[in-house]
Short mmCIF file of C-alpha atoms and ligand atoms in Angstrom, two decimals:
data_model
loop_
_atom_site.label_atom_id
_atom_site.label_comp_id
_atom_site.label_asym_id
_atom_site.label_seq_id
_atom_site.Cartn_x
_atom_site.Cartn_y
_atom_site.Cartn_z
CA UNK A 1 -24.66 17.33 -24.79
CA UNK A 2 -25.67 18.09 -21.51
CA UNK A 3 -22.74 17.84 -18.85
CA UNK A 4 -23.86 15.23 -15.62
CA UNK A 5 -22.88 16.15 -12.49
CA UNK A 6 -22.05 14.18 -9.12
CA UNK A 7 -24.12 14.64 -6.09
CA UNK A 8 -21.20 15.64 -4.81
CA UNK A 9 -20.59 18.35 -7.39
CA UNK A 10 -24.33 18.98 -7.12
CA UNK A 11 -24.04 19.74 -3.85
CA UNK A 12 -20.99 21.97 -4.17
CA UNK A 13 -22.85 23.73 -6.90
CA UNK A 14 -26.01 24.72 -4.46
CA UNK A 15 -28.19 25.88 -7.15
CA UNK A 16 -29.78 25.91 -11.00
CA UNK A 17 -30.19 23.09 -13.55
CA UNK A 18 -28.53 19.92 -12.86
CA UNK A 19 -28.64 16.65 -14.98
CA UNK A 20 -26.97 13.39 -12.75
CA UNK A 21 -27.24 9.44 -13.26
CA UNK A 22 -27.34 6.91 -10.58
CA UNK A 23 -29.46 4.51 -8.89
CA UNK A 24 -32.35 4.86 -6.40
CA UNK A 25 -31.42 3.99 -3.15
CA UNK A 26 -34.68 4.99 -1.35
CA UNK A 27 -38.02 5.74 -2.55
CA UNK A 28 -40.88 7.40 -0.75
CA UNK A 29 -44.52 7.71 -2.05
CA UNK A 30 -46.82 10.12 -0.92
CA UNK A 31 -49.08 10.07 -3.84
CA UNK A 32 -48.99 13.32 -6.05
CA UNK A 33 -45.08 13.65 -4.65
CA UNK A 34 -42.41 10.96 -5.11
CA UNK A 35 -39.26 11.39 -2.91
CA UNK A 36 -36.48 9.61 -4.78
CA UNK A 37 -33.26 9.09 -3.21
CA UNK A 38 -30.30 9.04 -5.57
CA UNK A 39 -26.79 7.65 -5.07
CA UNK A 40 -24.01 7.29 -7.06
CA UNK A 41 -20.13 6.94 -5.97
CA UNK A 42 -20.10 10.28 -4.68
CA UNK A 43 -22.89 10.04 -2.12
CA UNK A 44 -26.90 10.58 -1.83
CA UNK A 45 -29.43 13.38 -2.38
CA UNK A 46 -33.43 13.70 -2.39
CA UNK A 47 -35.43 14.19 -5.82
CA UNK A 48 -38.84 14.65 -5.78
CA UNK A 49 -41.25 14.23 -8.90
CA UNK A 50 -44.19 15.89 -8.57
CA UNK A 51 -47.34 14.66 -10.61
CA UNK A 52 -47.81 18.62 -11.41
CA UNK A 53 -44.66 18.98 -13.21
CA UNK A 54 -43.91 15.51 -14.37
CA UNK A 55 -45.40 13.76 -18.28
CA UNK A 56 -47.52 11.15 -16.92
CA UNK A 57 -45.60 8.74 -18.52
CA UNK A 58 -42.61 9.88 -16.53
CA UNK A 59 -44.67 10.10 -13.03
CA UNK A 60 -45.75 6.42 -13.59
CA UNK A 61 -42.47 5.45 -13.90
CA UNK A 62 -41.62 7.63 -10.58
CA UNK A 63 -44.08 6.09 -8.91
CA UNK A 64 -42.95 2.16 -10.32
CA UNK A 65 -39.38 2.43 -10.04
CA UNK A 66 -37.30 0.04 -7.61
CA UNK A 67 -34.67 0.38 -5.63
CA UNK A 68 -31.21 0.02 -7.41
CA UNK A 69 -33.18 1.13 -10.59
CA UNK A 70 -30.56 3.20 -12.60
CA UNK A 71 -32.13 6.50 -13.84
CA UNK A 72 -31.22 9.54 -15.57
CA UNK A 73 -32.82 13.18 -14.18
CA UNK A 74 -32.96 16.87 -15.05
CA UNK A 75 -33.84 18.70 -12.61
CA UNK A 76 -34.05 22.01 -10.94
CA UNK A 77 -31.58 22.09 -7.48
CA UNK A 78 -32.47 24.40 -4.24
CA UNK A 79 -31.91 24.60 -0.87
CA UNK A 80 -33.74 22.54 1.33
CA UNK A 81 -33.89 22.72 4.95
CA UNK A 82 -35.58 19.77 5.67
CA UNK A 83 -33.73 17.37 3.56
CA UNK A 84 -30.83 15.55 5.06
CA UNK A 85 -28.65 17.02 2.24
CA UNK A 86 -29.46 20.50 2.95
CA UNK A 87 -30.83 19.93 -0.56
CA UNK A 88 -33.31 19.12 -2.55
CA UNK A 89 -33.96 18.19 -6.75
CA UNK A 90 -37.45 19.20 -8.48
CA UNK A 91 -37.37 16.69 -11.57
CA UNK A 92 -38.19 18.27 -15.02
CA UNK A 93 -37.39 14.86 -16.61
CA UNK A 94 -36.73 11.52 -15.80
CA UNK A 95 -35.70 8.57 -17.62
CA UNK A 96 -35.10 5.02 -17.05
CA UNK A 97 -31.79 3.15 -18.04
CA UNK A 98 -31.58 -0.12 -16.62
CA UNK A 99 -34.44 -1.10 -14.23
CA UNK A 100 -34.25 -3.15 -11.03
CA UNK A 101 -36.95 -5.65 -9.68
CA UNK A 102 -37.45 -6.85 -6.42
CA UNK A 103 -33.53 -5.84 -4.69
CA UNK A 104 -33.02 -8.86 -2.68
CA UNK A 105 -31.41 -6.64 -0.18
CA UNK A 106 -34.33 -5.20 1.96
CA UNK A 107 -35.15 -7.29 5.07
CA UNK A 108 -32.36 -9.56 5.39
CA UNK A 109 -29.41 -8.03 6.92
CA UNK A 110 -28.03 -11.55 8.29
CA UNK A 111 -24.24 -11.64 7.73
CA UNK A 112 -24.29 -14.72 5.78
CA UNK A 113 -27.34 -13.41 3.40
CA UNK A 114 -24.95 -10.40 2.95
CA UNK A 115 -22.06 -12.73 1.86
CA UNK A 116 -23.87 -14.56 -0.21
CA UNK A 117 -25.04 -11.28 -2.53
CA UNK A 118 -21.86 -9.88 -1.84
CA UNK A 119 -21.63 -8.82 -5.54
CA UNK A 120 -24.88 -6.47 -4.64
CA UNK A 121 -23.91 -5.69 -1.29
CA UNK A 122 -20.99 -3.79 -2.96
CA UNK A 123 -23.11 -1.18 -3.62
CA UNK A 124 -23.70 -0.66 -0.23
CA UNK A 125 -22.76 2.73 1.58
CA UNK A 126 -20.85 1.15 4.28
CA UNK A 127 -18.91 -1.59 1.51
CA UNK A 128 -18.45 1.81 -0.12
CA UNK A 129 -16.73 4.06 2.23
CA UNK A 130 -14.31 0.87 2.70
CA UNK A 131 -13.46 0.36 -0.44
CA UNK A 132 -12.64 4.02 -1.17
CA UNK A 133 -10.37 3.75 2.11
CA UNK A 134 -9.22 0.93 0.90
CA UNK A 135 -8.11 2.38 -2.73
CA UNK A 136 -6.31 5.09 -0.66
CA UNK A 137 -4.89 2.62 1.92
CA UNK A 138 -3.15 0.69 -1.17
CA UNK A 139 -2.62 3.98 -3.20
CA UNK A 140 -0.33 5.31 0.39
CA UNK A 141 1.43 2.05 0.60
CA UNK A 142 2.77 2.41 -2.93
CA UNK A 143 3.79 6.25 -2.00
CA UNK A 144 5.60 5.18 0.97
CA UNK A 145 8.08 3.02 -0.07
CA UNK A 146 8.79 4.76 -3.53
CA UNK A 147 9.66 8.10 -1.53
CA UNK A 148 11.92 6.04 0.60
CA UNK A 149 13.70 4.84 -2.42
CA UNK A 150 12.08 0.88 -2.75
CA UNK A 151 11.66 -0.22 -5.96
CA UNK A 152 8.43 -2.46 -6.54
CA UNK A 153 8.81 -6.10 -7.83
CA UNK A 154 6.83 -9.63 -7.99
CA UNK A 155 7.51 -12.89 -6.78
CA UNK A 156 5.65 -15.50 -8.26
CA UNK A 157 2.11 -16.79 -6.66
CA UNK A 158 3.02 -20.25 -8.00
CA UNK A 159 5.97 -21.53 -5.42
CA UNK A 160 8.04 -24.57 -4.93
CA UNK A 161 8.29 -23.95 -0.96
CA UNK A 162 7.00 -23.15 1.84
CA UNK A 163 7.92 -20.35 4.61
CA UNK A 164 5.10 -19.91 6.97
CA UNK A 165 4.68 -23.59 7.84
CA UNK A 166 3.28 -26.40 5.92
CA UNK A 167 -0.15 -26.71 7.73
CA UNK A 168 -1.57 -23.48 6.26
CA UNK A 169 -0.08 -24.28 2.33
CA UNK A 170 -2.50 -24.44 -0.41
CA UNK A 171 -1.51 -27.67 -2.56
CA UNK A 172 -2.12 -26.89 -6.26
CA UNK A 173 -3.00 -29.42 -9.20
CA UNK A 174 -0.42 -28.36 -11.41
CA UNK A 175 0.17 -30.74 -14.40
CA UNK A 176 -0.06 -33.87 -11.85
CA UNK A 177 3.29 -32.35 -10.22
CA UNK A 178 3.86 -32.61 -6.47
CA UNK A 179 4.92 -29.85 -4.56
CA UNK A 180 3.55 -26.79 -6.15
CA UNK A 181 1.42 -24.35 -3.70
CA UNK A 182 0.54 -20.54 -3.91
CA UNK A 183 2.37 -18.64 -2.16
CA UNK A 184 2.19 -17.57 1.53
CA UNK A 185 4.40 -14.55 1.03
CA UNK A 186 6.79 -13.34 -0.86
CA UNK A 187 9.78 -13.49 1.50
CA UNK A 188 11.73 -16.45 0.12
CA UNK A 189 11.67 -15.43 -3.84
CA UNK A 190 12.25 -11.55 -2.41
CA UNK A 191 15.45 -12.53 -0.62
CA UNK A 192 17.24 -13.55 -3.96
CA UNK A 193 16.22 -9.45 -5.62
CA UNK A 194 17.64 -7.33 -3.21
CA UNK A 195 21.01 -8.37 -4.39
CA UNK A 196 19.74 -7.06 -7.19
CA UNK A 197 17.72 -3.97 -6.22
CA UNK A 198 18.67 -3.16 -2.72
CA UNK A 199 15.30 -2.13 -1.27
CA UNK A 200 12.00 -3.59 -2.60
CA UNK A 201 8.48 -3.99 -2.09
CA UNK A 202 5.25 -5.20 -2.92
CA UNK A 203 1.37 -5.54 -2.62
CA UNK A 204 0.33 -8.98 -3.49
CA UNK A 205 -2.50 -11.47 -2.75
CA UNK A 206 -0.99 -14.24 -0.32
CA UNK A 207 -2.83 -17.37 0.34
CA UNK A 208 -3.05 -19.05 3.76
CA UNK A 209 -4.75 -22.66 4.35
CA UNK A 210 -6.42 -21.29 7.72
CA UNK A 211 -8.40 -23.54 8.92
CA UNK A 212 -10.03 -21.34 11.92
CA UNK A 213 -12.96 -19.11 11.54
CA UNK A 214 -11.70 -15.71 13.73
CA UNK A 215 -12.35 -12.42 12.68
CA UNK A 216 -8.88 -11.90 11.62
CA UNK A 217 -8.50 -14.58 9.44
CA UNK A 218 -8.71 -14.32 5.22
CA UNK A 219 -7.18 -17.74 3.11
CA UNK A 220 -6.46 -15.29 -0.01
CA UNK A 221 -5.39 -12.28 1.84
CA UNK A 222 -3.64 -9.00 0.44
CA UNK A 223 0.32 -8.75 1.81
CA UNK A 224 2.04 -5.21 1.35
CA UNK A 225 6.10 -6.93 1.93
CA UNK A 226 9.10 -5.21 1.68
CA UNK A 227 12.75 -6.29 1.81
CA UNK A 228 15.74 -4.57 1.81
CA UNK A 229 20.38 -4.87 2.11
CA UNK A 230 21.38 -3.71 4.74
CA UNK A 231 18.52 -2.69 6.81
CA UNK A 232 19.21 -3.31 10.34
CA UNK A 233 16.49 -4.12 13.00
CA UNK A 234 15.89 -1.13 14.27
CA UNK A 235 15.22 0.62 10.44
CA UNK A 236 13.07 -2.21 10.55
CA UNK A 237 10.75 -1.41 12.95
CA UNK A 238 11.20 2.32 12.03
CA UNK A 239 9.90 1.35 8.13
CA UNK A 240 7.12 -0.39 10.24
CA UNK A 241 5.89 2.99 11.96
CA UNK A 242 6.40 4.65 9.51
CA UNK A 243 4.56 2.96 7.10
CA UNK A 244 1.47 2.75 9.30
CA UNK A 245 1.79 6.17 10.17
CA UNK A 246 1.78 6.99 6.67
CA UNK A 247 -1.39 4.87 5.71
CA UNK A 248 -3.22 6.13 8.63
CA UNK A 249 -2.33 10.18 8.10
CA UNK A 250 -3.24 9.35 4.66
CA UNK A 251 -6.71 8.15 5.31
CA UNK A 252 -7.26 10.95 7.82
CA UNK A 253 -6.18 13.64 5.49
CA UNK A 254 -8.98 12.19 2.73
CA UNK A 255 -11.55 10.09 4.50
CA UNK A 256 -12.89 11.95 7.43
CA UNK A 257 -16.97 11.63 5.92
CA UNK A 258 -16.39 8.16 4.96
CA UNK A 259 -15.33 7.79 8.39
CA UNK A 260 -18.31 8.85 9.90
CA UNK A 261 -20.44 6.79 7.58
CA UNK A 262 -18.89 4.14 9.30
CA UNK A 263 -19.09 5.83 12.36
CA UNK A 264 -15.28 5.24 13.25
CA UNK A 265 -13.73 7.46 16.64
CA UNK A 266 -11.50 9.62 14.61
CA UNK A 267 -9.86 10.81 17.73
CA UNK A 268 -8.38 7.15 18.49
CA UNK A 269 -6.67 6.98 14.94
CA UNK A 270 -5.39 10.21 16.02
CA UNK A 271 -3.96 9.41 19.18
CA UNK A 272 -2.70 6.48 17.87
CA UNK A 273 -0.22 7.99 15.12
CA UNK A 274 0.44 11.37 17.14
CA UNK A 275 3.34 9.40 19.45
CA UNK A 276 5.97 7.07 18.88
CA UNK A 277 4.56 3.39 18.88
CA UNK A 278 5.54 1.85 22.18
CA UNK A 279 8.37 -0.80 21.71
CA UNK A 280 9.41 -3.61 24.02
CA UNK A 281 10.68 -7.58 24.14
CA UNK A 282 8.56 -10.59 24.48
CA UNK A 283 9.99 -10.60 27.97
CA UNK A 284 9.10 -7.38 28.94
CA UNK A 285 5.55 -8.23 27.57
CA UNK A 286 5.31 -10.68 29.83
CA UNK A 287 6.07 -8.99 32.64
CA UNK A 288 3.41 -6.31 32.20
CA UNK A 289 1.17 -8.73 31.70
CA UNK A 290 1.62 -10.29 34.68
CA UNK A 291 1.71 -7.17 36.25
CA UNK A 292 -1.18 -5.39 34.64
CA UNK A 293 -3.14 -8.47 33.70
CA UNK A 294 -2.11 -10.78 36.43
CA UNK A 295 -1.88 -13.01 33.01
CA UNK A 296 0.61 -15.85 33.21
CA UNK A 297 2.41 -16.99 29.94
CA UNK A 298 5.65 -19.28 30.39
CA UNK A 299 8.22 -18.07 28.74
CA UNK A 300 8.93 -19.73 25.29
CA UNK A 301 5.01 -19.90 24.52
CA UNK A 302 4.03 -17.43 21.52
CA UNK A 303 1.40 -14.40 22.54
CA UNK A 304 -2.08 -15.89 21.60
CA UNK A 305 -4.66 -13.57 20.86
CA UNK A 306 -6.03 -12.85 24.13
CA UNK A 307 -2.69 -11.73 25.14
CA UNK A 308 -2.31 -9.64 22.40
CA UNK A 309 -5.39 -7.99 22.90
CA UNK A 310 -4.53 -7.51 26.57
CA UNK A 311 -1.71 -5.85 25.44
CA UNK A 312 -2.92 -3.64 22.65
CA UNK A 313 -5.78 -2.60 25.74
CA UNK A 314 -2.79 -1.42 27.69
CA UNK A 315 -1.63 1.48 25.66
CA UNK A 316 -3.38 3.83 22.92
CA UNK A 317 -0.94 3.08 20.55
CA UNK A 318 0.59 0.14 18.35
CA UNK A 319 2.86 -1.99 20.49
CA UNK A 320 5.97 -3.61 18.65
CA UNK A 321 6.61 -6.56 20.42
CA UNK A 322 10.69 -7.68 19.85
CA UNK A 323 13.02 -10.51 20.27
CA UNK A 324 10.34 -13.94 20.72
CA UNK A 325 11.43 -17.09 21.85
CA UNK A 326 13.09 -18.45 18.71
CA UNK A 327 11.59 -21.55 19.39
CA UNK A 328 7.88 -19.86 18.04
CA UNK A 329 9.00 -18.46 15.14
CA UNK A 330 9.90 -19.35 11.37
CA UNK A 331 13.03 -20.58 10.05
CA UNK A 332 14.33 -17.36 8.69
CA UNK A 333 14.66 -15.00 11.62
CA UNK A 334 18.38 -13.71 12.54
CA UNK A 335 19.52 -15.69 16.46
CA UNK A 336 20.03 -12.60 18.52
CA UNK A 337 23.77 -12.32 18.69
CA UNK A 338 23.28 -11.30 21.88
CA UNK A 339 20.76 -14.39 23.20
CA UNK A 340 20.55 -17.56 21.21
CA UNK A 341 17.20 -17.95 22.13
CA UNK A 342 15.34 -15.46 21.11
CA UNK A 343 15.25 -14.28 16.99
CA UNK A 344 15.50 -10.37 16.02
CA UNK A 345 12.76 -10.47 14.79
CA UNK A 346 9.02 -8.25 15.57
CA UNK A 347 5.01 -8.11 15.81
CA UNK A 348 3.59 -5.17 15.08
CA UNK A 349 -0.27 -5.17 17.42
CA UNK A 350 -2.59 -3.02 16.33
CA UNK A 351 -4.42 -0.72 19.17
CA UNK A 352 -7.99 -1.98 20.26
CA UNK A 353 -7.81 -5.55 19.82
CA UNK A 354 -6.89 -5.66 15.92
CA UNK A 355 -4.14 -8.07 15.91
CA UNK A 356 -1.25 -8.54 14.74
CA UNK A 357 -0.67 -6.23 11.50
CA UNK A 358 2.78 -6.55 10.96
CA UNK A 359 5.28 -9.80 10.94
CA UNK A 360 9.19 -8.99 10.61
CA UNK A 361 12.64 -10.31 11.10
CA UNK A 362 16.21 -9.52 10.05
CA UNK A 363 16.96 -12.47 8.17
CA UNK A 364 19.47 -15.08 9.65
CA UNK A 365 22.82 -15.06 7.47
CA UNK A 366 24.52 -17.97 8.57
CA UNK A 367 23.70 -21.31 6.13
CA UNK A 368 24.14 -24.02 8.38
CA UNK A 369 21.58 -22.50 10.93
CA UNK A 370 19.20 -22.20 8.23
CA UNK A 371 19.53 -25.27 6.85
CA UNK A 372 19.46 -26.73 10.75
CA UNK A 373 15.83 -24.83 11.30
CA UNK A 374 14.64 -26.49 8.11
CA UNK A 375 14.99 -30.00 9.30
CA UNK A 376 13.47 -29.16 12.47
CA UNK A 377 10.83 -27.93 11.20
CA UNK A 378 10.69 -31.51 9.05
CA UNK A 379 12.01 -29.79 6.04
CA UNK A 380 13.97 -30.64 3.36
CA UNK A 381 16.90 -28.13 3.00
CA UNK A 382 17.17 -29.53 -0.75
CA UNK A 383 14.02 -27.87 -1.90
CA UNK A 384 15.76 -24.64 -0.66
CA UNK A 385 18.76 -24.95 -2.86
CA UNK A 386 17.78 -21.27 -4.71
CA UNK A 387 17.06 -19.44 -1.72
CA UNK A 388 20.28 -20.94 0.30
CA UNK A 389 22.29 -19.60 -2.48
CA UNK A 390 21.63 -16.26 -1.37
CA UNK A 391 23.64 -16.81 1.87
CA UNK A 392 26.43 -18.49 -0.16
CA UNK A 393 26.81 -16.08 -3.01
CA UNK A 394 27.90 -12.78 -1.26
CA UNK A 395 25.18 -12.33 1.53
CA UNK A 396 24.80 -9.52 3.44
CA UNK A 397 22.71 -8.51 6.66
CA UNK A 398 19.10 -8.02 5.43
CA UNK A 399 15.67 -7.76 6.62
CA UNK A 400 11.79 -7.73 5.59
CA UNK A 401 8.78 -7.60 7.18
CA UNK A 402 5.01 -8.43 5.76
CA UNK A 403 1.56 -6.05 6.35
CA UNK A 404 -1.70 -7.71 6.32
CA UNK A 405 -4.00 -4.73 4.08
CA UNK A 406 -6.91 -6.24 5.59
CA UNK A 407 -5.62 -6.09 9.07
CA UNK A 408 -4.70 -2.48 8.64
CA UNK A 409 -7.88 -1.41 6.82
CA UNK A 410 -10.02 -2.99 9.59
CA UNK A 411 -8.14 -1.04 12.29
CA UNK A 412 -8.53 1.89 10.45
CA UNK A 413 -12.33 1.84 9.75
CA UNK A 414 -13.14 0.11 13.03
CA UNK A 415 -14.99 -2.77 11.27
CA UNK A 416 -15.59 -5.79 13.67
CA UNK A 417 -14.17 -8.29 10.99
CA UNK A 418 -11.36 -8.05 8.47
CA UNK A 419 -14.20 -9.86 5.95
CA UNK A 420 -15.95 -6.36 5.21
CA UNK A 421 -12.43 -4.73 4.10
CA UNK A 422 -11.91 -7.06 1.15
CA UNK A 423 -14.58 -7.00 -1.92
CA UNK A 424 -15.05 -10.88 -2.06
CA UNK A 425 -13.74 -12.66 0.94
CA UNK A 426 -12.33 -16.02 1.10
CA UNK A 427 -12.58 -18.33 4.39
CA UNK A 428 -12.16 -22.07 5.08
CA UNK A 429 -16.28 -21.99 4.47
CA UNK A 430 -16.43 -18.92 1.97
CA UNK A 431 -15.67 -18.41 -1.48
CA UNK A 432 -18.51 -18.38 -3.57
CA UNK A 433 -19.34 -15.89 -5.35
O1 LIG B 1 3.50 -12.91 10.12
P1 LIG B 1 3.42 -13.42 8.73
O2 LIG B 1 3.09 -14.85 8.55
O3 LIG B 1 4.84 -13.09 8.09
C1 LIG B 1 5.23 -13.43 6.84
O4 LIG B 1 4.56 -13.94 5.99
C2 LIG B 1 6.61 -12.94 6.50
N1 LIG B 1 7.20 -13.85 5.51
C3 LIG B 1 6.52 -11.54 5.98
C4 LIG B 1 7.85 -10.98 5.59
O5 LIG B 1 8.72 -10.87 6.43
N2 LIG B 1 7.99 -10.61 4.35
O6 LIG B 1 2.38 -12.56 7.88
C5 LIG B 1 2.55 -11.16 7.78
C6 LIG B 1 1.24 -10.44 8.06
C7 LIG B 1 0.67 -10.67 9.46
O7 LIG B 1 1.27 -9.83 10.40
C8 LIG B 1 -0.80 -10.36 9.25
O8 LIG B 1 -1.02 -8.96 9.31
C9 LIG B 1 -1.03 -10.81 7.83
O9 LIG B 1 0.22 -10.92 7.20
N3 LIG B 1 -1.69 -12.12 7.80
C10 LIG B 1 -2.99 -12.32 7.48
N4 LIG B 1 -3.96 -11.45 7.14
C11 LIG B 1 -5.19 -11.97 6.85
N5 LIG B 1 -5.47 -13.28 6.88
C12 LIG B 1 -4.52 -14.18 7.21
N6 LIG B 1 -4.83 -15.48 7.22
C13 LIG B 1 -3.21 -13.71 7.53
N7 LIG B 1 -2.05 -14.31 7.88
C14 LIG B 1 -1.15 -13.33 8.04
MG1 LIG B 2 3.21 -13.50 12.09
#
């Protein structure tokens, strides 16, 4: 049986017989000389069938095939100065395997048209490149926290409760019960485990009711959360760092073509994991955006996005912002022992406008606080009767913090909207097919 090659391995090889599969991704007809394009996972090179060499039968079907047609060739590889390979493939044979009509994907390039034949657009070379970052994004996440001793484990995507605020909870019909939604995050059903495990994480789908439309935005979104005894808030923000940094050096290390396919600056990813990220308070990020900015935000008022892209534009790194008003943030995050009104807990902004990529807190231990925050918030404390238990049942100081993928990936490959990092994204208007 013959052996197929990549284009990749073909073009490692340099010359002699090759046989490959994949699909045609460009055809050019200049009558007695077809110049195919080929593509598979690996990337793209040039065939050419020349009437000369070619059965007629197998010319024709040169000269008939459309684009996304999946073909088998033998062929004869050589250098090529003109290609845009650096290489070129004379076909001895050719043979069709599954043929392709009319590709709907040839004039339209309208964002919405792409969404809607997402399930083609895959096959893109710019969905690809993402999705292979993406596969090593994921695949460095995983590596990170095993090495530093986490141990992975679920919570359940079905919940009883909320934690990031009722108006963005997905309701679910379950058996005519009330009170069932998916979950926002992990947190609350992660809590209970580490008395268990110690130091956990996961990478999960999450599920937020959003009902803006911002480039940053996903309702079913992928959450890499981890949660661990003991961890105090500065290991906190040190996990943070160094999980980015990890993800990021990763990506570098295996990525740099599909980088350029998507024409990312290299040297800004660079910069941005070669230094410590820069670390400061709410308060002091106020005052330097005042300063810097001449941006006004009254104290107590959480950073909108404008802010936060004013202050990711400030600095060429990420920027942990520490200690907010407690007043803007959940239910779970520690008092500062120090201030009672600000929580210990962080943001993580990604450089050049990409958001927030990071929430985080040290948990708060005491039970009466907790159950006090609930009922502001217009909670019922009873629904909470599990998770309470784990500040009643030998508690000790703990902390977690949650990683939007998405938000990551789309720093990392410079896309303008977190929509192109996920294979089929969901939005308040979005989620066919
Ligand atoms: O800041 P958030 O809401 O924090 C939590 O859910 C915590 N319970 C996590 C924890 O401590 N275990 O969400 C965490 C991160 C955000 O920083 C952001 O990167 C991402 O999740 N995120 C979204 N990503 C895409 N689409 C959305 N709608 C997102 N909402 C949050
Ligand atoms: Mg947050």
């Amino acid at each position: 049986m013959k052996k197929y090659l990549s284009v990749k391995e073909i073009l490692d090889k340099k010359e002699g017989d090759v046989s490959l599969r994949g699909w045609v991704y460009r055809i050019r007809d200049q009558k007695d000389n077809i110049f195919i394009t080929i593509r598979d996972e690996t990337g793209i090179i040039q065939l050419i069938a020349a009437k000369e060499k070619l059965k007629e039968e197998e010319f024709l079907l040169a000269k008939t095939l459309g684009i996304e047609s999946s073909i088998i060739v033998y062929g004869k590889l050589r250098k090529e100065e003109r290609s845009p390979q650096g290489y070129e493939i004379d076909i001895d044979s050719l043979k069709l395997i599954g043929k392709s009509e009319n590709y709907p994907i040839s004039k339209d390039f309208s964002e919405e048209f792409l969404l809607d034949v997402r399930h083609l657009w895959l096959r893109s070379r710019k969905m690809t490149a993402i999705l292979k970052i993406r596969s090593t994004a994921i695949g460095a996440i995983h590596e990170y926290f095993r090495k530093e001793g986490f141990y992975e484990y679920q919570s359940p995507i079905l919940q009883s409760v909320q934690c990031e605020g009722g108006s963005s909870l997905f309701k679910v019909d379950y058996f005519e019960q009330e009170g069932v939604f998916l979950a926002q995050t992990w947190q609350l059903y992660a809590e209970p485990a580490i008395f268990s495990l110690g130091k956990i994480y996961t990478i999960a789908p999450s599920f937020r009711a959003e009902k803006s439309k911002t480039s940053r935005h996903l309702t079913e979104y992928w959450h890499a959360e981890m949660e661990g005894a003991w961890i105090d808030f500065e290991q906190l923000q040190d996990y943070g760092e160094g999980l980015i940094k990890h993800v990021i050096k990763t990506v570098l290390e295996k990525h740099k073509e599909d980088l350029e396919i998507l024409k990312r600056d290299i040297n800004l990813l660079e910069t941005a994991i070669s230094k410590p990220f820069v670390r400061m308070t709410y308060t002091e990020s106020l005052k330097l955006l005042k300063e810097k900015a001449d941006m006004d935000v009254e104290w107590g008022k959480d950073l909108r996005t404008i802010e936060e892209d004013k202050l990711s534009k400030l600095h060429d790194t990420f920027v942990i912002v520490t200690r907010y008003p407690k007043i803007v943030k959940a239910f779970y995050m520690k008092e500062d022992p120090d201030d009672s009104k600000v929580v210990l807990g962080f943001d993580c902004i990604g450089p050049e406008g990409y958001g927030e990529i990071i929430g985080a807190s040290e948990r708060e231990p005491d039970l009466e606080k907790i159950k006090q925050r609930l009922e502001d918030d217009g909670e019922d404390p009873k629904h909470y009767e599990f998770y309470l238990d784990t500040r009643r049942y030998g508690s000790v100081p703990h902390a977690g913090f949650g990683m939007g993928v998405e938000r990551l990936i789309a720093y990392i490959t410079g896309v303008d909207n977190i929509k192109d990092t996920i294979p089929f994204p969901r939005t308040m208007v979005r989620y066919k097919p």
